[in-house]
Amino acid sequence: MLINESSSTRDNAVVLGEGCRAEGESIKDDGVIATRATWYRGGTSKALFVLRSDLPQEATDDLDSWIRAVFGSPDRRQIDGIGGADLVTSKFALIGPSTHPDADVDYSFFQVGIDSNIVATDLNCGNISAAVAPFAIESGLVKPTEGQQTVTIHNTNDGTLFYVTLNVKDGRVITTGDFRCDGVPGTGAPVRLDFKATAGGRTGKLLPTGNLRDTFDVPGFGPIEASVVDIANLIVFARASSFGLKGNEDPIAIQSDTKLMAAVEHLRGAVAQRLGFVEDVKDSIWKSPGTPFVSLVSEAQDWVTFDERTTRSADTCDFMARGFTMQLAHKAYWATGSVCTGVAAALSGSIVNEVASSQSLKNGIFRIAHPVGTIDVEIEVSRDPHGGNYTVNKAQLLRTARKLMEGTVFASRERLV
């Protein structure tokens, strides 16, 4: 992963007031490490964005330690850092000029553990991916183009490319609009992401095991049928009923069931072991903390949203999904995971295909119900009639994104020790 850059690439420098540092100038304080940074919301997540050129020497020497110091980890409250003690707010994005000939910008994603030392890079966040293009344009890495603009992004986590389309007016990214992103109050301008080129990013194959279904033994629950799919992120899908769930449960209730959480983690570890990521199932927590994700799916049904406590009816979705990552139950759902879930639904014979509505299988638009609403994905998959290989021609979804803050983040030096 690239973290070194000799000089800043911003074309238009920020005008600073008296007493502020000029670009490239460090704030001298033996007790803290000061770094220029921007706080962004992308979809239902938030992340700290930093240009490679702005990384302090301490970060290039030991990036993980610096990230933990910035976020205040490990600590379940992250009280001495900017982390919000939540999976969706403990995220970091490192951005730089593209090292890929076909991309406009490099993007590296880091999922920061809350009460652990883990800084995971074996995954991507699609929600944060929605904020990469706005940040790249506003920081001067990508020249704005009036009207609709598509930015090609090189995800250094797995080497794949994805495409972000947004609207620009008078050289600035438009962030206001009437698109509603469930899990985010209000509305905003839609940002379209397409992950069609990310199939096999982790394993080299859309179906890493070569099968649409496999069986994994999970202590206390017996043999579990699952589908393992690799696009945008690597996910193992199983029926919620296989774990004694209806599939519409509240994520806090799920998280509090220690037996269930241990079983889900065992399934995740078993898949990691079969794919060669770890030698022992128990090692997956430390050696493959972010990959694979787990999603438990079920047929469409009524559910109560986690954030607003409103009842949503079954006819507003095509199936239910509950996500698990980093040993936590997701309070919303991943954007990259939604793409993978939609592609899995489009594959006849998969676990997800089995629970999806007939209408969604016909039109390729999947409305996935999650704890705070629904997320829609547009999927188009074709299959070679001779060789049987699948090709993903479209893997799109809409998110919103906007800048929340820009300035300087201060990390305590003593936390780097």
Coordinates of C-alpha atoms in Angstrom, one line a residue:
M1 CA 0.0 0.0 0.0
L2 CA 1.4 3.4 -1.0
I3 CA 1.9 5.9 1.7
N4 CA 4.9 8.0 0.6
E5 CA 4.7 11.1 -1.6
S6 CA 7.4 13.6 -2.1
S7 CA 5.3 16.8 -2.5
S8 CA 1.7 18.0 -2.3
T9 CA -0.4 17.5 -5.4
R10 CA -3.1 20.1 -4.7
D11 CA -3.5 22.7 -7.4
N12 CA -5.4 25.2 -5.3
A13 CA -3.9 25.7 -1.9
V14 CA -6.2 26.6 1.0
V15 CA -5.9 30.3 2.1
L16 CA -4.9 30.3 5.7
G17 CA -5.3 33.0 8.4
E18 CA -2.5 34.4 10.5
G19 CA -1.0 31.8 12.8
C20 CA -2.1 28.8 10.7
R21 CA 0.4 26.6 9.0
A22 CA 1.2 26.9 5.4
E23 CA 0.9 23.9 3.2
G24 CA 3.5 21.3 4.0
E25 CA 4.5 23.1 7.3
S26 CA 4.3 21.2 10.5
I27 CA 2.9 22.4 13.8
K28 CA 5.7 22.1 16.3
D29 CA 4.6 20.5 19.6
D30 CA 6.6 17.6 21.2
G31 CA 3.4 16.3 22.7
V32 CA 1.2 16.0 19.6
I33 CA 1.5 15.2 15.9
A34 CA -0.5 17.6 13.8
T35 CA -1.9 16.5 10.4
R36 CA -4.1 18.3 7.9
A37 CA -7.2 16.2 7.5
T38 CA -10.9 16.3 6.3
W39 CA -13.8 14.6 7.9
Y40 CA -16.4 13.2 5.4
R41 CA -19.6 11.4 5.5
G42 CA -20.1 8.8 2.7
G43 CA -23.5 7.1 2.7
T44 CA -24.1 5.8 6.2
S45 CA -20.5 6.0 7.3
K46 CA -17.9 8.6 8.3
A47 CA -14.1 8.6 7.7
L48 CA -11.1 10.8 8.2
F49 CA -9.5 11.6 4.8
V50 CA -5.8 12.5 4.5
L51 CA -3.7 13.1 1.4
R52 CA -0.6 10.9 1.2
S53 CA 1.5 14.1 0.8
D54 CA 0.2 15.3 4.2
L55 CA 1.1 12.2 6.2
P56 CA 3.6 13.0 9.0
Q57 CA 6.9 11.2 9.2
E58 CA 5.6 9.3 12.3
A59 CA 2.8 7.8 10.1
T60 CA 5.1 6.7 7.3
D61 CA 7.2 5.0 9.9
D62 CA 4.3 3.2 11.7
L63 CA 1.0 3.9 10.0
D64 CA -1.1 1.6 12.1
S65 CA 0.1 3.1 15.4
W66 CA -0.5 6.6 14.1
I67 CA -4.1 5.7 13.0
R68 CA -4.8 4.2 16.3
A69 CA -3.6 7.3 18.1
V70 CA -5.7 9.5 15.9
F71 CA -8.9 7.5 16.5
G72 CA -8.2 6.8 20.2
S73 CA -8.0 3.0 19.9
P74 CA -8.0 0.6 21.6
D75 CA -10.7 2.0 23.9
R76 CA -14.4 1.1 23.7
R77 CA -15.3 4.8 23.9
Q78 CA -12.3 6.0 21.8
I79 CA -12.4 9.0 24.1
D80 CA -8.9 10.2 23.4
G81 CA -9.4 10.3 19.6
I82 CA -11.9 11.2 16.9
G83 CA -13.5 7.7 16.7
G84 CA -17.2 7.6 17.6
A85 CA -17.1 4.2 19.3
D86 CA -19.0 2.8 16.4
L87 CA -18.0 0.6 13.4
V88 CA -19.4 3.1 10.9
T89 CA -17.4 6.1 12.3
S90 CA -14.1 4.4 12.9
K91 CA -12.8 4.6 9.4
F92 CA -9.8 6.1 7.7
A93 CA -9.1 6.9 4.0
L94 CA -5.7 7.7 2.5
I95 CA -5.8 9.4 -0.9
G96 CA -3.1 10.2 -3.5
P97 CA -2.3 10.5 -7.2
S98 CA -3.0 7.4 -9.1
T99 CA -0.3 4.7 -9.5
H100 CA -2.6 2.9 -11.9
P101 CA -2.5 3.9 -15.6
D102 CA -6.3 3.6 -16.0
A103 CA -7.3 5.5 -12.8
D104 CA -7.6 9.1 -11.7
V105 CA -6.7 8.6 -8.0
D106 CA -5.5 6.1 -5.5
Y107 CA -7.6 5.2 -2.5
S108 CA -6.6 3.1 0.5
F109 CA -9.2 2.2 3.1
F110 CA -8.6 1.3 6.8
Q111 CA -11.2 -0.1 9.2
V112 CA -10.0 0.9 12.7
G113 CA -10.8 -1.4 15.6
I114 CA -12.5 0.2 18.5
D115 CA -11.5 -1.8 21.5
S116 CA -8.7 -3.7 19.8
N117 CA -5.4 -2.9 18.1
I118 CA -6.7 -4.1 14.7
V119 CA -6.3 -1.8 11.7
A120 CA -7.8 -3.8 8.9
T121 CA -7.0 -3.3 5.2
D122 CA -8.3 -6.6 3.9
L123 CA -11.6 -4.9 2.9
N124 CA -13.2 -1.8 1.4
C125 CA -16.1 0.4 2.5
G126 CA -18.5 1.3 -0.3
N127 CA -20.1 4.1 1.7
I128 CA -16.7 5.8 2.2
S129 CA -16.0 5.0 -1.5
A130 CA -18.7 7.5 -2.3
A131 CA -16.8 10.3 -0.7
V132 CA -13.5 9.6 -2.5
A133 CA -14.3 11.4 -5.8
P134 CA -15.7 14.5 -4.0
F135 CA -12.6 14.7 -1.8
A136 CA -10.2 14.2 -4.8
I137 CA -11.9 17.0 -6.8
E138 CA -12.0 19.4 -3.8
S139 CA -8.4 18.7 -2.8
G140 CA -7.2 19.3 -6.4
L141 CA -6.1 15.8 -7.2
V142 CA -8.7 15.5 -9.9
K143 CA -9.6 18.5 -12.2
P144 CA -13.4 19.2 -12.1
T145 CA -15.5 18.9 -15.2
E146 CA -18.7 20.8 -15.5
G147 CA -21.9 18.7 -15.5
Q148 CA -21.8 15.0 -14.9
Q149 CA -18.3 13.7 -14.1
T150 CA -17.0 10.2 -13.7
V151 CA -13.9 9.5 -11.6
T152 CA -12.0 6.2 -11.9
I153 CA -10.7 5.1 -8.5
H154 CA -7.9 2.7 -7.9
N155 CA -8.6 0.8 -4.6
T156 CA -5.1 -0.2 -3.4
N157 CA -6.5 -2.6 -0.9
D158 CA -7.2 -5.2 -3.6
G159 CA -5.9 -3.5 -6.8
T160 CA -9.3 -3.1 -8.4
L161 CA -10.9 -0.2 -10.1
F162 CA -14.4 1.3 -9.5
Y163 CA -16.2 4.2 -11.0
V164 CA -17.9 7.2 -9.3
T165 CA -20.2 9.5 -11.1
L166 CA -21.3 12.8 -9.6
N167 CA -22.4 16.3 -10.7
V168 CA -20.1 19.4 -10.8
K169 CA -21.2 23.1 -11.1
D170 CA -18.8 26.0 -11.3
G171 CA -15.9 23.8 -10.4
R172 CA -17.5 22.5 -7.2
V173 CA -19.1 19.1 -6.4
I174 CA -22.9 19.4 -5.9
T175 CA -23.9 17.8 -2.6
T176 CA -27.5 19.1 -2.2
G177 CA -30.4 17.3 -3.9
D178 CA -33.5 15.3 -3.3
F179 CA -32.1 11.7 -3.1
R180 CA -32.8 10.0 0.2
C181 CA -30.1 7.6 1.6
D182 CA -31.8 5.5 4.3
G183 CA -29.9 5.8 7.5
V184 CA -29.0 9.5 6.8
P185 CA -31.3 12.3 7.9
G186 CA -32.5 14.6 5.1
T187 CA -31.6 14.3 1.4
G188 CA -28.6 15.0 -0.9
A189 CA -27.2 14.8 -4.4
P190 CA -26.9 11.2 -5.6
V191 CA -23.4 9.8 -6.1
R192 CA -23.4 6.7 -8.4
L193 CA -20.9 3.9 -7.8
D194 CA -20.2 1.0 -10.2
F195 CA -18.2 -1.9 -8.9
K196 CA -18.5 -4.1 -12.0
A197 CA -14.7 -4.3 -12.4
T198 CA -14.1 -5.6 -8.9
A199 CA -15.1 -9.3 -9.3
G200 CA -12.5 -11.6 -7.7
G201 CA -10.7 -8.7 -6.0
R202 CA -9.8 -10.8 -3.0
T203 CA -9.5 -14.3 -4.4
G204 CA -9.3 -13.9 -8.2
K205 CA -12.7 -15.5 -8.8
L206 CA -16.3 -14.3 -8.4
L207 CA -17.1 -17.7 -6.8
P208 CA -13.9 -18.4 -4.8
T209 CA -14.8 -22.0 -3.9
G210 CA -16.0 -22.7 -7.4
N211 CA -19.5 -23.5 -6.2
L212 CA -22.7 -21.6 -5.8
R213 CA -23.2 -23.4 -2.4
D214 CA -20.9 -25.0 0.1
T215 CA -21.4 -26.5 3.6
F216 CA -19.6 -25.5 6.7
D217 CA -19.9 -27.1 10.1
V218 CA -20.7 -24.6 12.9
P219 CA -20.6 -26.0 16.4
G220 CA -24.0 -25.7 18.1
F221 CA -25.8 -25.1 14.8
G222 CA -24.6 -28.1 12.6
P223 CA -23.9 -28.0 8.9
I224 CA -24.6 -24.6 7.4
E225 CA -25.2 -24.1 3.7
A226 CA -23.6 -20.9 2.4
S227 CA -22.7 -19.1 -0.7
V228 CA -19.3 -17.4 -1.0
V229 CA -19.1 -14.5 -3.5
D230 CA -16.3 -12.1 -4.2
I231 CA -17.1 -8.7 -5.8
A232 CA -16.5 -5.3 -4.2
N233 CA -16.0 -7.3 -1.0
L234 CA -15.8 -11.0 -0.1
I235 CA -19.0 -12.2 1.6
V236 CA -20.3 -15.5 2.9
F237 CA -24.1 -15.7 2.7
A238 CA -26.3 -18.0 4.8
R239 CA -29.9 -18.1 5.7
A240 CA -30.8 -16.3 8.9
S241 CA -33.0 -19.3 9.9
S242 CA -29.9 -21.5 9.9
F243 CA -28.9 -19.5 13.0
G244 CA -32.3 -19.5 14.6
L245 CA -33.2 -15.9 13.4
K246 CA -36.2 -14.6 11.5
G247 CA -33.9 -12.1 9.8
N248 CA -35.5 -8.9 10.8
E249 CA -34.0 -8.6 14.3
D250 CA -32.5 -5.4 15.8
P251 CA -28.7 -5.3 15.5
I252 CA -28.3 -4.6 19.2
A253 CA -30.3 -7.7 20.1
I254 CA -28.2 -9.7 17.7
Q255 CA -25.0 -8.3 19.1
S256 CA -26.0 -9.2 22.7
D257 CA -26.4 -12.9 21.8
T258 CA -22.9 -14.1 22.5
K259 CA -23.6 -17.7 21.3
L260 CA -24.9 -16.4 18.0
M261 CA -22.0 -14.0 17.5
A262 CA -19.5 -16.7 18.2
A263 CA -21.2 -19.0 15.7
V264 CA -21.2 -16.3 13.0
E265 CA -17.5 -15.7 13.7
H266 CA -16.8 -19.4 13.4
L267 CA -18.6 -19.5 10.0
R268 CA -16.5 -16.6 8.9
G269 CA -13.3 -18.3 10.1
A270 CA -14.2 -21.5 8.5
V271 CA -14.6 -19.8 5.1
A272 CA -11.3 -17.9 5.7
Q273 CA -9.6 -21.3 6.4
R274 CA -11.1 -23.0 3.3
L275 CA -9.9 -20.1 1.1
G276 CA -6.4 -20.3 2.6
F277 CA -6.4 -17.0 4.4
V278 CA -5.7 -18.7 7.8
E279 CA -4.5 -22.1 8.8
D280 CA -6.8 -22.3 11.8
V281 CA -10.4 -21.1 12.2
K282 CA -9.6 -19.3 15.4
D283 CA -6.8 -17.3 13.7
S284 CA -9.3 -15.4 11.5
I285 CA -10.0 -12.7 14.2
W286 CA -6.4 -11.5 14.0
K287 CA -5.0 -12.7 10.7
S288 CA -8.1 -11.9 8.5
P289 CA -10.2 -9.6 10.6
G290 CA -12.1 -7.8 7.9
T291 CA -12.5 -10.6 5.2
P292 CA -14.8 -12.2 4.6
F293 CA -17.9 -10.4 5.8
V294 CA -21.0 -12.5 6.8
S295 CA -24.5 -11.7 5.7
L296 CA -27.6 -13.6 7.0
V297 CA -30.5 -13.3 4.6
S298 CA -34.2 -14.1 4.6
E299 CA -37.4 -13.5 2.6
A300 CA -39.0 -10.1 2.7
Q301 CA -40.9 -9.3 5.9
D302 CA -42.0 -6.3 8.1
W303 CA -39.3 -4.8 10.3
V304 CA -38.7 -1.9 12.7
T305 CA -35.9 0.4 11.8
F306 CA -33.0 0.7 14.2
D307 CA -32.6 4.5 14.0
E308 CA -36.1 5.9 13.8
R309 CA -38.1 3.0 15.3
T310 CA -40.6 3.1 12.4
T311 CA -42.2 0.0 11.0
R312 CA -41.4 -0.8 7.4
S313 CA -43.5 -3.2 5.4
A314 CA -42.4 -6.3 3.5
D315 CA -43.6 -4.9 0.2
T316 CA -40.9 -2.2 0.3
C317 CA -38.1 -4.7 -0.1
D318 CA -37.1 -7.8 -2.0
F319 CA -35.4 -9.6 0.8
M320 CA -33.8 -9.0 4.2
A321 CA -30.1 -8.9 5.1
R322 CA -28.2 -8.6 8.4
G323 CA -24.4 -7.9 8.1
F324 CA -21.5 -8.9 10.3
T325 CA -17.9 -7.6 10.2
M326 CA -15.0 -7.1 12.7
Q327 CA -17.0 -9.3 15.2
L328 CA -19.9 -6.8 15.2
A329 CA -23.4 -6.7 13.9
H330 CA -23.7 -3.9 11.4
K331 CA -26.3 -1.2 12.3
A332 CA -27.0 -0.5 8.7
Y333 CA -25.5 -2.4 5.7
W334 CA -22.4 -2.0 3.6
A335 CA -22.5 -0.4 0.2
T336 CA -19.9 -2.7 -1.3
G337 CA -21.7 -5.5 0.5
S338 CA -24.9 -4.5 -1.1
V339 CA -23.3 -4.9 -4.5
C340 CA -22.0 -8.3 -3.6
T341 CA -25.4 -9.2 -2.1
G342 CA -27.2 -8.1 -5.3
V343 CA -24.8 -10.1 -7.5
A344 CA -25.3 -13.1 -5.3
A345 CA -29.0 -12.7 -5.7
A346 CA -28.6 -12.7 -9.5
L347 CA -26.8 -16.0 -9.5
S348 CA -29.4 -18.8 -9.8
G349 CA -28.8 -21.4 -7.2
S350 CA -27.2 -19.2 -4.6
I351 CA -28.6 -18.8 -1.0
V352 CA -29.5 -15.2 -1.8
N353 CA -31.2 -16.0 -5.0
E354 CA -33.4 -18.4 -3.1
V355 CA -34.8 -15.6 -0.8
A356 CA -35.1 -12.8 -3.4
S357 CA -38.5 -11.7 -4.8
S358 CA -39.4 -12.9 -8.2
Q359 CA -39.8 -9.4 -9.5
S360 CA -36.3 -8.4 -8.5
L361 CA -34.9 -11.5 -10.3
K362 CA -36.7 -10.3 -13.4
N363 CA -35.7 -6.6 -13.4
G364 CA -32.2 -6.9 -11.8
I365 CA -33.1 -4.2 -9.2
F366 CA -32.7 -5.5 -5.7
R367 CA -34.1 -3.6 -2.7
I368 CA -32.2 -5.0 0.3
A369 CA -33.8 -4.4 3.7
H370 CA -31.3 -3.6 6.5
P371 CA -31.6 -2.3 10.1
V372 CA -32.2 1.4 9.0
G373 CA -34.1 1.0 5.8
T374 CA -33.4 -0.3 2.3
I375 CA -30.6 0.0 -0.2
D376 CA -31.2 -0.5 -3.9
V377 CA -28.7 -2.0 -6.3
E378 CA -28.8 -2.5 -10.0
I379 CA -27.2 -5.7 -11.2
E380 CA -26.6 -7.2 -14.6
V381 CA -24.9 -10.6 -14.8
S382 CA -24.4 -12.7 -17.9
R383 CA -23.0 -16.2 -18.3
D384 CA -21.0 -17.8 -21.0
P385 CA -23.3 -20.6 -22.4
H386 CA -20.2 -22.7 -23.2
G387 CA -17.7 -22.2 -20.4
G388 CA -20.2 -21.3 -17.8
N389 CA -18.2 -18.3 -16.5
Y390 CA -20.1 -15.3 -15.1
T391 CA -19.5 -11.7 -16.2
V392 CA -20.8 -8.8 -14.1
N393 CA -21.8 -6.1 -16.6
K394 CA -23.4 -3.7 -14.0
A395 CA -23.1 -3.4 -10.2
Q396 CA -24.4 0.0 -9.3
L397 CA -25.9 1.8 -6.4
L398 CA -26.5 5.4 -5.3
R399 CA -25.2 7.1 -2.1
T400 CA -24.8 10.6 -0.9
A401 CA -21.6 12.2 0.5
R402 CA -20.5 15.6 1.9
K403 CA -17.6 17.2 3.7
L404 CA -18.3 17.7 7.4
M405 CA -15.0 19.4 8.6
E406 CA -11.5 20.2 7.4
G407 CA -8.6 21.3 9.5
T408 CA -5.9 19.7 11.7
V409 CA -6.1 16.4 13.6
F410 CA -3.9 16.0 16.6
A411 CA -2.5 12.6 17.7
S412 CA -0.9 12.1 21.1
R413 CA 2.8 11.0 20.7
E414 CA 2.6 8.9 23.8
R415 CA 0.0 6.7 22.2
L416 CA 2.5 5.8 19.5
V417 CA 4.8 4.1 22.0

